[in-house]
């Protein structure tokens, strides 16, 4: 089952407008908000001079409510001006101004509700037209499960129940539907007609990475958004393709009139072979023995220095035995490493090591004082120097590919943690507690460490490339 709805995160809109855009609906909103402000003001006045109450925040909230009411008067005045102008082009401008002042007043009411939540008591299941949960005369916040077993999210600032809302907590993403219920075991489209979907599991958390749902395999990456009509790299550096329905493809297919070989495990087959992203035709993956050996690139010619003529999703360099062969021409660009270079060095190192073993065995059978022994020893020393040189090149190149891969994965992790730190920072701003501060500091420390590692890897990569031939 797929749910589609405009969504919010912590009540901040994604893709849908906040407020109305016509005079009648704004007037209706103003009347409702005036009632909420009156209710807030009554409760705040009762809180004055009560023990254990932050009187400064209460006094500020009361003064701001007066300001909010003046904003609503200004908004209503602009609505009347707009109506009086009829079809005049300036009417829309006054409507926009009215909506702006309504938004200012609405923000003040939300802050006033926050003060009441922190300091006031409550005895009802609703407040200002919003569902709330009361326990020990205090409004509760966060994820709360009702008597029917349905989980709901109540805003951390004002305790109001949230609807059509994405909620992110400690890196986990949840979704609450139009009835406020936590969605479980369902696909949810982030915004209608975008095709961007999450799947929420039995615990309500959005799935990440490669997952099996109802017998089919999907990939939700590191963000929880389902991969659709595109490739995704696996943990073992192989590459898989997920179709237009998001399901893992486990058989050969034709993309843009080019056959793509895929085995029964969903692994794309190819050697010295490029595959092109169907959703972003500037991104290519380079396969060697069915492995994606370097990060996706925008210019496949950067591998091996060739300028490639593309004939669809796949292409190879001149001399390759794979299908979809195309012609290449010499480029003046500096040659960059390709994975076959490392394979070649490994074979050379193995060959030299075998030769050294033969030399050692032969030397052990000879008298050290003979000319034949000395000649063979000179040969051994030459082979040893060649072996050491090859091993040095092999290890340096292996380290290069390792660091290229680490840069990619660490950057992805930094991107994910940065999103979490933004949420953590906003949470800390709302509630400056030790736990929130520790959570935010932990995230920033991780990001700093990863960025330091990325800088270290890039420094090695750049130095390596300066001397690579």
PDB file of N, CA and C in Angstrom, residues 90-189:
ATOM      1  N   UNK A  90      -4.040  45.496  -7.561  1.00  0.00           N
ATOM      2  CA  UNK A  90      -3.401  45.707  -6.251  1.00  0.00           C
ATOM      3  C   UNK A  90      -4.065  44.890  -5.151  1.00  0.00           C
ATOM      4  N   UNK A  91      -5.238  44.326  -5.405  1.00  0.00           N
ATOM      5  CA  UNK A  91      -5.969  43.577  -4.374  1.00  0.00           C
ATOM      6  C   UNK A  91      -5.150  42.398  -3.861  1.00  0.00           C
ATOM      7  N   UNK A  92      -4.486  41.691  -4.766  1.00  0.00           N
ATOM      8  CA  UNK A  92      -3.685  40.533  -4.371  1.00  0.00           C
ATOM      9  C   UNK A  92      -2.538  40.912  -3.453  1.00  0.00           C
ATOM     10  N   UNK A  93      -1.985  42.110  -3.679  1.00  0.00           N
ATOM     11  CA  UNK A  93      -0.885  42.577  -2.827  1.00  0.00           C
ATOM     12  C   UNK A  93      -1.358  42.733  -1.387  1.00  0.00           C
ATOM     13  N   UNK A  94      -2.533  43.326  -1.189  1.00  0.00           N
ATOM     14  CA  UNK A  94      -3.055  43.516   0.168  1.00  0.00           C
ATOM     15  C   UNK A  94      -3.414  42.171   0.815  1.00  0.00           C
ATOM     16  N   UNK A  95      -3.853  41.223   0.012  1.00  0.00           N
ATOM     17  CA  UNK A  95      -4.121  39.873   0.531  1.00  0.00           C
ATOM     18  C   UNK A  95      -2.829  39.235   1.033  1.00  0.00           C
ATOM     19  N   UNK A  96      -1.755  39.389   0.244  1.00  0.00           N
ATOM     20  CA  UNK A  96      -0.455  38.843   0.653  1.00  0.00           C
ATOM     21  C   UNK A  96       0.035  39.495   1.944  1.00  0.00           C
ATOM     22  N   UNK A  97      -0.165  40.804   2.060  1.00  0.00           N
ATOM     23  CA  UNK A  97       0.245  41.522   3.278  1.00  0.00           C
ATOM     24  C   UNK A  97      -0.549  40.997   4.482  1.00  0.00           C
ATOM     25  N   UNK A  98      -1.864  40.797   4.278  1.00  0.00           N
ATOM     26  CA  UNK A  98      -2.704  40.264   5.353  1.00  0.00           C
ATOM     27  C   UNK A  98      -2.214  38.881   5.786  1.00  0.00           C
ATOM     28  N   UNK A  99      -1.877  38.039   4.816  1.00  0.00           N
ATOM     29  CA  UNK A  99      -1.394  36.690   5.117  1.00  0.00           C
ATOM     30  C   UNK A  99      -0.064  36.741   5.875  1.00  0.00           C
ATOM     31  N   UNK A 100       0.779  37.718   5.519  1.00  0.00           N
ATOM     32  CA  UNK A 100       2.065  37.892   6.188  1.00  0.00           C
ATOM     33  C   UNK A 100       1.859  38.210   7.673  1.00  0.00           C
ATOM     34  N   UNK A 101       0.978  39.176   7.965  1.00  0.00           N
ATOM     35  CA  UNK A 101       0.747  39.550   9.361  1.00  0.00           C
ATOM     36  C   UNK A 101       0.050  38.430  10.130  1.00  0.00           C
ATOM     37  N   UNK A 102      -0.804  37.681   9.437  1.00  0.00           N
ATOM     38  CA  UNK A 102      -1.419  36.514  10.082  1.00  0.00           C
ATOM     39  C   UNK A 102      -0.330  35.510  10.494  1.00  0.00           C
ATOM     40  N   UNK A 103       0.654  35.309   9.607  1.00  0.00           N
ATOM     41  CA  UNK A 103       1.756  34.389   9.910  1.00  0.00           C
ATOM     42  C   UNK A 103       2.554  34.832  11.120  1.00  0.00           C
ATOM     43  N   UNK A 104       2.787  36.153  11.247  1.00  0.00           N
ATOM     44  CA  UNK A 104       3.508  36.671  12.419  1.00  0.00           C
ATOM     45  C   UNK A 104       2.732  36.379  13.702  1.00  0.00           C
ATOM     46  N   UNK A 105       1.426  36.613  13.655  1.00  0.00           N
ATOM     47  CA  UNK A 105       0.595  36.378  14.833  1.00  0.00           C
ATOM     48  C   UNK A 105       0.553  34.889  15.182  1.00  0.00           C
ATOM     49  N   UNK A 106       0.484  34.042  14.161  1.00  0.00           N
ATOM     50  CA  UNK A 106       0.445  32.599  14.384  1.00  0.00           C
ATOM     51  C   UNK A 106       1.728  32.121  15.063  1.00  0.00           C
ATOM     52  N   UNK A 107       2.867  32.674  14.666  1.00  0.00           N
ATOM     53  CA  UNK A 107       4.145  32.312  15.278  1.00  0.00           C
ATOM     54  C   UNK A 107       4.170  32.707  16.757  1.00  0.00           C
ATOM     55  N   UNK A 108       3.597  33.876  17.074  1.00  0.00           N
ATOM     56  CA  UNK A 108       3.540  34.325  18.468  1.00  0.00           C
ATOM     57  C   UNK A 108       2.665  33.392  19.292  1.00  0.00           C
ATOM     58  N   UNK A 109       1.533  32.971  18.723  1.00  0.00           N
ATOM     59  CA  UNK A 109       0.641  32.063  19.458  1.00  0.00           C
ATOM     60  C   UNK A 109       1.339  30.740  19.755  1.00  0.00           C
ATOM     61  N   UNK A 110       2.135  30.275  18.797  1.00  0.00           N
ATOM     62  CA  UNK A 110       2.857  29.022  19.005  1.00  0.00           C
ATOM     63  C   UNK A 110       3.850  29.160  20.153  1.00  0.00           C
ATOM     64  N   UNK A 111       4.527  30.300  20.221  1.00  0.00           N
ATOM     65  CA  UNK A 111       5.468  30.544  21.316  1.00  0.00           C
ATOM     66  C   UNK A 111       4.741  30.659  22.650  1.00  0.00           C
ATOM     67  N   UNK A 112       3.565  31.297  22.628  1.00  0.00           N
ATOM     68  CA  UNK A 112       2.781  31.411  23.857  1.00  0.00           C
ATOM     69  C   UNK A 112       2.350  30.030  24.349  1.00  0.00           C
ATOM     70  N   UNK A 113       1.951  29.175  23.416  1.00  0.00           N
ATOM     71  CA  UNK A 113       1.575  27.809  23.780  1.00  0.00           C
ATOM     72  C   UNK A 113       2.756  27.067  24.381  1.00  0.00           C
ATOM     73  N   UNK A 114       3.958  27.366  23.872  1.00  0.00           N
ATOM     74  CA  UNK A 114       5.159  26.730  24.395  1.00  0.00           C
ATOM     75  C   UNK A 114       5.410  27.126  25.850  1.00  0.00           C
ATOM     76  N   UNK A 115       5.179  28.399  26.160  1.00  0.00           N
ATOM     77  CA  UNK A 115       5.352  28.876  27.535  1.00  0.00           C
ATOM     78  C   UNK A 115       4.351  28.178  28.454  1.00  0.00           C
ATOM     79  N   UNK A 116       3.109  28.045  27.986  1.00  0.00           N
ATOM     80  CA  UNK A 116       2.077  27.363  28.776  1.00  0.00           C
ATOM     81  C   UNK A 116       2.453  25.896  28.979  1.00  0.00           C
ATOM     82  N   UNK A 117       3.003  25.280  27.920  1.00  0.00           N
ATOM     83  CA  UNK A 117       3.398  23.876  28.008  1.00  0.00           C
ATOM     84  C   UNK A 117       4.466  23.675  29.076  1.00  0.00           C
ATOM     85  N   UNK A 118       5.405  24.613  29.154  1.00  0.00           N
ATOM     86  CA  UNK A 118       6.498  24.483  30.113  1.00  0.00           C
ATOM     87  C   UNK A 118       6.066  24.792  31.542  1.00  0.00           C
ATOM     88  N   UNK A 119       5.120  25.710  31.685  1.00  0.00           N
ATOM     89  CA  UNK A 119       4.814  26.209  33.023  1.00  0.00           C
ATOM     90  C   UNK A 119       3.399  25.928  33.520  1.00  0.00           C
ATOM     91  N   UNK A 120       2.487  25.688  32.585  1.00  0.00           N
ATOM     92  CA  UNK A 120       1.080  25.612  32.976  1.00  0.00           C
ATOM     93  C   UNK A 120       0.595  24.213  33.251  1.00  0.00           C
ATOM     94  N   UNK A 121      -0.625  24.141  33.703  1.00  0.00           N
ATOM     95  CA  UNK A 121      -1.297  22.860  33.919  1.00  0.00           C
ATOM     96  C   UNK A 121      -2.382  22.700  32.863  1.00  0.00           C
ATOM     97  N   UNK A 122      -2.834  21.476  32.691  1.00  0.00           N
ATOM     98  CA  UNK A 122      -3.878  21.216  31.692  1.00  0.00           C
ATOM     99  C   UNK A 122      -4.764  20.091  32.197  1.00  0.00           C
ATOM    100  N   UNK A 123      -6.007  20.138  31.830  1.00  0.00           N
ATOM    101  CA  UNK A 123      -6.936  19.109  32.277  1.00  0.00           C
ATOM    102  C   UNK A 123      -7.835  18.624  31.150  1.00  0.00           C
ATOM    103  N   UNK A 124      -7.499  18.991  29.905  1.00  0.00           N
ATOM    104  CA  UNK A 124      -8.337  18.639  28.765  1.00  0.00           C
ATOM    105  C   UNK A 124      -7.516  17.841  27.756  1.00  0.00           C
ATOM    106  N   UNK A 125      -8.207  17.191  26.805  1.00  0.00           N
ATOM    107  CA  UNK A 125      -7.511  16.448  25.752  1.00  0.00           C
ATOM    108  C   UNK A 125      -7.342  17.275  24.492  1.00  0.00           C
ATOM    109  N   UNK A 126      -7.751  18.538  24.524  1.00  0.00           N
ATOM    110  CA  UNK A 126      -7.558  19.421  23.371  1.00  0.00           C
ATOM    111  C   UNK A 126      -7.279  20.834  23.867  1.00  0.00           C
ATOM    112  N   UNK A 127      -6.580  21.586  23.009  1.00  0.00           N
ATOM    113  CA  UNK A 127      -6.240  22.963  23.351  1.00  0.00           C
ATOM    114  C   UNK A 127      -6.131  23.755  22.057  1.00  0.00           C
ATOM    115  N   UNK A 128      -6.875  24.863  21.997  1.00  0.00           N
ATOM    116  CA  UNK A 128      -6.863  25.706  20.793  1.00  0.00           C
ATOM    117  C   UNK A 128      -7.139  24.891  19.528  1.00  0.00           C
ATOM    118  N   UNK A 129      -8.054  23.925  19.652  1.00  0.00           N
ATOM    119  CA  UNK A 129      -8.449  23.124  18.501  1.00  0.00           C
ATOM    120  C   UNK A 129      -7.474  22.026  18.141  1.00  0.00           C
ATOM    121  N   UNK A 130      -6.463  21.787  18.987  1.00  0.00           N
ATOM    122  CA  UNK A 130      -5.468  20.759  18.716  1.00  0.00           C
ATOM    123  C   UNK A 130      -5.528  19.670  19.779  1.00  0.00           C
ATOM    124  N   UNK A 131      -5.323  18.422  19.345  1.00  0.00           N
ATOM    125  CA  UNK A 131      -5.274  17.317  20.288  1.00  0.00           C
ATOM    126  C   UNK A 131      -4.002  17.398  21.127  1.00  0.00           C
ATOM    127  N   UNK A 132      -4.124  17.150  22.407  1.00  0.00           N
ATOM    128  CA  UNK A 132      -2.980  17.106  23.310  1.00  0.00           C
ATOM    129  C   UNK A 132      -3.131  15.891  24.214  1.00  0.00           C
ATOM    130  N   UNK A 133      -2.048  15.513  24.872  1.00  0.00           N
ATOM    131  CA  UNK A 133      -2.078  14.440  25.870  1.00  0.00           C
ATOM    132  C   UNK A 133      -1.677  15.039  27.208  1.00  0.00           C
ATOM    133  N   UNK A 134      -2.512  14.804  28.220  1.00  0.00           N
ATOM    134  CA  UNK A 134      -2.280  15.369  29.546  1.00  0.00           C
ATOM    135  C   UNK A 134      -1.941  14.250  30.518  1.00  0.00           C
ATOM    136  N   UNK A 135      -0.885  14.454  31.278  1.00  0.00           N
ATOM    137  CA  UNK A 135      -0.504  13.514  32.326  1.00  0.00           C
ATOM    138  C   UNK A 135       0.047  14.315  33.495  1.00  0.00           C
ATOM    139  N   UNK A 136      -0.492  14.083  34.688  1.00  0.00           N
ATOM    140  CA  UNK A 136      -0.097  14.842  35.884  1.00  0.00           C
ATOM    141  C   UNK A 136      -0.238  16.348  35.656  1.00  0.00           C
ATOM    142  N   UNK A 137      -1.339  16.718  34.998  1.00  0.00           N
ATOM    143  CA  UNK A 137      -1.658  18.119  34.718  1.00  0.00           C
ATOM    144  C   UNK A 137      -0.668  18.795  33.776  1.00  0.00           C
ATOM    145  N   UNK A 138       0.141  18.033  33.051  1.00  0.00           N
ATOM    146  CA  UNK A 138       1.116  18.596  32.115  1.00  0.00           C
ATOM    147  C   UNK A 138       0.906  18.002  30.729  1.00  0.00           C
ATOM    148  N   UNK A 139       1.053  18.831  29.702  1.00  0.00           N
ATOM    149  CA  UNK A 139       0.993  18.337  28.334  1.00  0.00           C
ATOM    150  C   UNK A 139       2.246  17.520  28.029  1.00  0.00           C
ATOM    151  N   UNK A 140       2.062  16.380  27.373  1.00  0.00           N
ATOM    152  CA  UNK A 140       3.169  15.497  27.026  1.00  0.00           C
ATOM    153  C   UNK A 140       3.601  15.743  25.572  1.00  0.00           C
ATOM    154  N   UNK A 141       4.849  15.406  25.290  1.00  0.00           N
ATOM    155  CA  UNK A 141       5.376  15.588  23.938  1.00  0.00           C
ATOM    156  C   UNK A 141       6.080  14.320  23.476  1.00  0.00           C
ATOM    157  N   UNK A 142       6.412  14.284  22.169  1.00  0.00           N
ATOM    158  CA  UNK A 142       7.112  13.142  21.599  1.00  0.00           C
ATOM    159  C   UNK A 142       6.151  12.094  21.077  1.00  0.00           C
ATOM    160  N   UNK A 143       6.649  10.871  20.894  1.00  0.00           N
ATOM    161  CA  UNK A 143       5.835   9.771  20.386  1.00  0.00           C
ATOM    162  C   UNK A 143       5.110   9.106  21.559  1.00  0.00           C
ATOM    163  N   UNK A 144       3.784   9.058  21.470  1.00  0.00           N
ATOM    164  CA  UNK A 144       2.954   8.485  22.535  1.00  0.00           C
ATOM    165  C   UNK A 144       1.980   7.491  21.918  1.00  0.00           C
ATOM    166  N   UNK A 145       1.832   6.326  22.558  1.00  0.00           N
ATOM    167  CA  UNK A 145       0.935   5.284  22.063  1.00  0.00           C
ATOM    168  C   UNK A 145      -0.391   5.340  22.815  1.00  0.00           C
ATOM    169  N   UNK A 146      -1.500   5.333  22.061  1.00  0.00           N
ATOM    170  CA  UNK A 146      -2.820   5.429  22.699  1.00  0.00           C
ATOM    171  C   UNK A 146      -3.325   4.053  23.132  1.00  0.00           C
ATOM    172  N   UNK A 147      -4.529   4.014  23.693  1.00  0.00           N
ATOM    173  CA  UNK A 147      -5.087   2.772  24.236  1.00  0.00           C
ATOM    174  C   UNK A 147      -5.388   1.741  23.152  1.00  0.00           C
ATOM    175  N   UNK A 148      -5.519   2.184  21.883  1.00  0.00           N
ATOM    176  CA  UNK A 148      -5.764   1.257  20.772  1.00  0.00           C
ATOM    177  C   UNK A 148      -4.458   0.721  20.161  1.00  0.00           C
ATOM    178  N   UNK A 149      -3.333   1.166  20.708  1.00  0.00           N
ATOM    179  CA  UNK A 149      -2.043   0.705  20.209  1.00  0.00           C
ATOM    180  C   UNK A 149      -1.489   1.531  19.074  1.00  0.00           C
ATOM    181  N   UNK A 150      -2.151   2.659  18.722  1.00  0.00           N
ATOM    182  CA  UNK A 150      -1.656   3.549  17.665  1.00  0.00           C
ATOM    183  C   UNK A 150      -0.715   4.588  18.257  1.00  0.00           C
ATOM    184  N   UNK A 151       0.420   4.782  17.607  1.00  0.00           N
ATOM    185  CA  UNK A 151       1.391   5.778  18.066  1.00  0.00           C
ATOM    186  C   UNK A 151       1.162   7.107  17.367  1.00  0.00           C
ATOM    187  N   UNK A 152       1.315   8.203  18.113  1.00  0.00           N
ATOM    188  CA  UNK A 152       1.120   9.554  17.598  1.00  0.00           C
ATOM    189  C   UNK A 152       2.322  10.409  18.007  1.00  0.00           C
ATOM    190  N   UNK A 153       2.525  11.504  17.258  1.00  0.00           N
ATOM    191  CA  UNK A 153       3.613  12.428  17.605  1.00  0.00           C
ATOM    192  C   UNK A 153       3.030  13.755  18.055  1.00  0.00           C
ATOM    193  N   UNK A 154       3.468  14.209  19.233  1.00  0.00           N
ATOM    194  CA  UNK A 154       3.024  15.482  19.796  1.00  0.00           C
ATOM    195  C   UNK A 154       4.215  16.439  19.810  1.00  0.00           C
ATOM    196  N   UNK A 155       4.009  17.583  19.165  1.00  0.00           N
ATOM    197  CA  UNK A 155       5.073  18.556  18.931  1.00  0.00           C
ATOM    198  C   UNK A 155       5.837  18.890  20.207  1.00  0.00           C
ATOM    199  N   UNK A 156       7.174  18.911  20.086  1.00  0.00           N
ATOM    200  CA  UNK A 156       8.022  19.144  21.252  1.00  0.00           C
ATOM    201  C   UNK A 156       7.864  20.545  21.820  1.00  0.00           C
ATOM    202  N   UNK A 157       7.359  21.478  20.991  1.00  0.00           N
ATOM    203  CA  UNK A 157       7.268  22.864  21.459  1.00  0.00           C
ATOM    204  C   UNK A 157       5.926  23.174  22.102  1.00  0.00           C
ATOM    205  N   UNK A 158       4.813  22.745  21.490  1.00  0.00           N
ATOM    206  CA  UNK A 158       3.502  23.117  22.038  1.00  0.00           C
ATOM    207  C   UNK A 158       2.628  21.923  22.425  1.00  0.00           C
ATOM    208  N   UNK A 159       3.121  20.705  22.199  1.00  0.00           N
ATOM    209  CA  UNK A 159       2.366  19.525  22.590  1.00  0.00           C
ATOM    210  C   UNK A 159       1.216  19.166  21.679  1.00  0.00           C
ATOM    211  N   UNK A 160       1.066  19.867  20.535  1.00  0.00           N
ATOM    212  CA  UNK A 160      -0.034  19.583  19.621  1.00  0.00           C
ATOM    213  C   UNK A 160       0.252  18.303  18.829  1.00  0.00           C
ATOM    214  N   UNK A 161      -0.801  17.514  18.571  1.00  0.00           N
ATOM    215  CA  UNK A 161      -0.642  16.331  17.738  1.00  0.00           C
ATOM    216  C   UNK A 161      -0.351  16.759  16.297  1.00  0.00           C
ATOM    217  N   UNK A 162       0.542  16.024  15.636  1.00  0.00           N
ATOM    218  CA  UNK A 162       0.956  16.362  14.273  1.00  0.00           C
ATOM    219  C   UNK A 162       0.332  15.399  13.267  1.00  0.00           C
ATOM    220  N   UNK A 163       0.050  15.934  12.075  1.00  0.00           N
ATOM    221  CA  UNK A 163      -0.579  15.162  11.004  1.00  0.00           C
ATOM    222  C   UNK A 163       0.216  15.316   9.712  1.00  0.00           C
ATOM    223  N   UNK A 164       0.188  14.257   8.862  1.00  0.00           N
ATOM    224  CA  UNK A 164       0.941  14.287   7.594  1.00  0.00           C
ATOM    225  C   UNK A 164       2.351  14.815   7.828  1.00  0.00           C
ATOM    226  N   UNK A 165       2.991  14.254   8.830  1.00  0.00           N
ATOM    227  CA  UNK A 165       4.272  14.789   9.293  1.00  0.00           C
ATOM    228  C   UNK A 165       5.360  13.728   9.321  1.00  0.00           C
ATOM    229  N   UNK A 166       6.536  14.072   8.794  1.00  0.00           N
ATOM    230  CA  UNK A 166       7.732  13.260   8.975  1.00  0.00           C
ATOM    231  C   UNK A 166       8.426  13.744  10.249  1.00  0.00           C
ATOM    232  N   UNK A 167       8.804  12.810  11.102  1.00  0.00           N
ATOM    233  CA  UNK A 167       9.486  13.141  12.350  1.00  0.00           C
ATOM    234  C   UNK A 167      10.815  12.398  12.380  1.00  0.00           C
ATOM    235  N   UNK A 168      11.912  13.131  12.593  1.00  0.00           N
ATOM    236  CA  UNK A 168      13.249  12.540  12.621  1.00  0.00           C
ATOM    237  C   UNK A 168      13.788  12.612  14.042  1.00  0.00           C
ATOM    238  N   UNK A 169      14.185  11.459  14.574  1.00  0.00           N
ATOM    239  CA  UNK A 169      14.699  11.395  15.942  1.00  0.00           C
ATOM    240  C   UNK A 169      15.890  10.446  15.985  1.00  0.00           C
ATOM    241  N   UNK A 170      17.066  10.990  16.373  1.00  0.00           N
ATOM    242  CA  UNK A 170      18.291  10.188  16.460  1.00  0.00           C
ATOM    243  C   UNK A 170      18.581   9.433  15.168  1.00  0.00           C
ATOM    244  N   UNK A 171      18.342  10.085  14.055  1.00  0.00           N
ATOM    245  CA  UNK A 171      18.629   9.492  12.751  1.00  0.00           C
ATOM    246  C   UNK A 171      17.544   8.597  12.205  1.00  0.00           C
ATOM    247  N   UNK A 172      16.522   8.287  13.000  1.00  0.00           N
ATOM    248  CA  UNK A 172      15.409   7.462  12.539  1.00  0.00           C
ATOM    249  C   UNK A 172      14.275   8.362  12.045  1.00  0.00           C
ATOM    250  N   UNK A 173      13.644   7.962  10.937  1.00  0.00           N
ATOM    251  CA  UNK A 173      12.563   8.747  10.344  1.00  0.00           C
ATOM    252  C   UNK A 173      11.230   8.029  10.514  1.00  0.00           C
ATOM    253  N   UNK A 174      10.232   8.748  10.987  1.00  0.00           N
ATOM    254  CA  UNK A 174       8.879   8.222  11.161  1.00  0.00           C
ATOM    255  C   UNK A 174       7.921   9.085  10.338  1.00  0.00           C
ATOM    256  N   UNK A 175       6.717   8.544  10.084  1.00  0.00           N
ATOM    257  CA  UNK A 175       5.697   9.323   9.382  1.00  0.00           C
ATOM    258  C   UNK A 175       4.353   9.122  10.070  1.00  0.00           C
ATOM    259  N   UNK A 176       3.632  10.242  10.265  1.00  0.00           N
ATOM    260  CA  UNK A 176       2.313  10.215  10.892  1.00  0.00           C
ATOM    261  C   UNK A 176       1.286  10.696   9.869  1.00  0.00           C
ATOM    262  N   UNK A 177       0.241   9.885   9.636  1.00  0.00           N
ATOM    263  CA  UNK A 177      -0.681  10.128   8.533  1.00  0.00           C
ATOM    264  C   UNK A 177      -1.719  11.204   8.844  1.00  0.00           C
ATOM    265  N   UNK A 178      -2.732  11.312   7.975  1.00  0.00           N
ATOM    266  CA  UNK A 178      -3.742  12.370   8.104  1.00  0.00           C
ATOM    267  C   UNK A 178      -4.572  12.237   9.381  1.00  0.00           C
ATOM    268  N   UNK A 179      -4.550  11.041   9.997  1.00  0.00           N
ATOM    269  CA  UNK A 179      -5.253  10.843  11.267  1.00  0.00           C
ATOM    270  C   UNK A 179      -4.315  10.941  12.460  1.00  0.00           C
ATOM    271  N   UNK A 180      -3.043  11.216  12.187  1.00  0.00           N
ATOM    272  CA  UNK A 180      -2.063  11.331  13.259  1.00  0.00           C
ATOM    273  C   UNK A 180      -1.450  10.015  13.670  1.00  0.00           C
ATOM    274  N   UNK A 181      -1.814   8.908  13.003  1.00  0.00           N
ATOM    275  CA  UNK A 181      -1.292   7.592  13.359  1.00  0.00           C
ATOM    276  C   UNK A 181       0.078   7.356  12.719  1.00  0.00           C
ATOM    277  N   UNK A 182       0.982   6.741  13.486  1.00  0.00           N
ATOM    278  CA  UNK A 182       2.278   6.360  12.935  1.00  0.00           C
ATOM    279  C   UNK A 182       2.071   5.307  11.852  1.00  0.00           C
ATOM    280  N   UNK A 183       2.649   5.528  10.686  1.00  0.00           N
ATOM    281  CA  UNK A 183       2.521   4.590   9.579  1.00  0.00           C
ATOM    282  C   UNK A 183       3.499   3.432   9.777  1.00  0.00           C
ATOM    283  N   UNK A 184       3.003   2.208   9.604  1.00  0.00           N
ATOM    284  CA  UNK A 184       3.825   1.015   9.723  1.00  0.00           C
ATOM    285  C   UNK A 184       3.527   0.077   8.560  1.00  0.00           C
ATOM    286  N   UNK A 185       4.576  -0.603   8.100  1.00  0.00           N
ATOM    287  CA  UNK A 185       4.434  -1.592   7.025  1.00  0.00           C
ATOM    288  C   UNK A 185       3.762  -1.002   5.785  1.00  0.00           C
ATOM    289  N   UNK A 186       4.163   0.204   5.413  1.00  0.00           N
ATOM    290  CA  UNK A 186       3.589   0.875   4.242  1.00  0.00           C
ATOM    291  C   UNK A 186       4.639   1.708   3.518  1.00  0.00           C
ATOM    292  N   UNK A 187       4.430   1.859   2.214  1.00  0.00           N
ATOM    293  CA  UNK A 187       5.184   2.840   1.435  1.00  0.00           C
ATOM    294  C   UNK A 187       4.511   4.197   1.618  1.00  0.00           C
ATOM    295  N   UNK A 188       5.313   5.248   1.661  1.00  0.00           N
ATOM    296  CA  UNK A 188       4.778   6.609   1.717  1.00  0.00           C
ATOM    297  C   UNK A 188       5.514   7.460   0.694  1.00  0.00           C
ATOM    298  N   UNK A 189       4.770   8.105  -0.187  1.00  0.00           N
ATOM    299  CA  UNK A 189       5.340   9.032  -1.165  1.00  0.00           C
ATOM    300  C   UNK A 189       5.508  10.382  -0.486  1.00  0.00           C
TER     301      UNK A 189
END
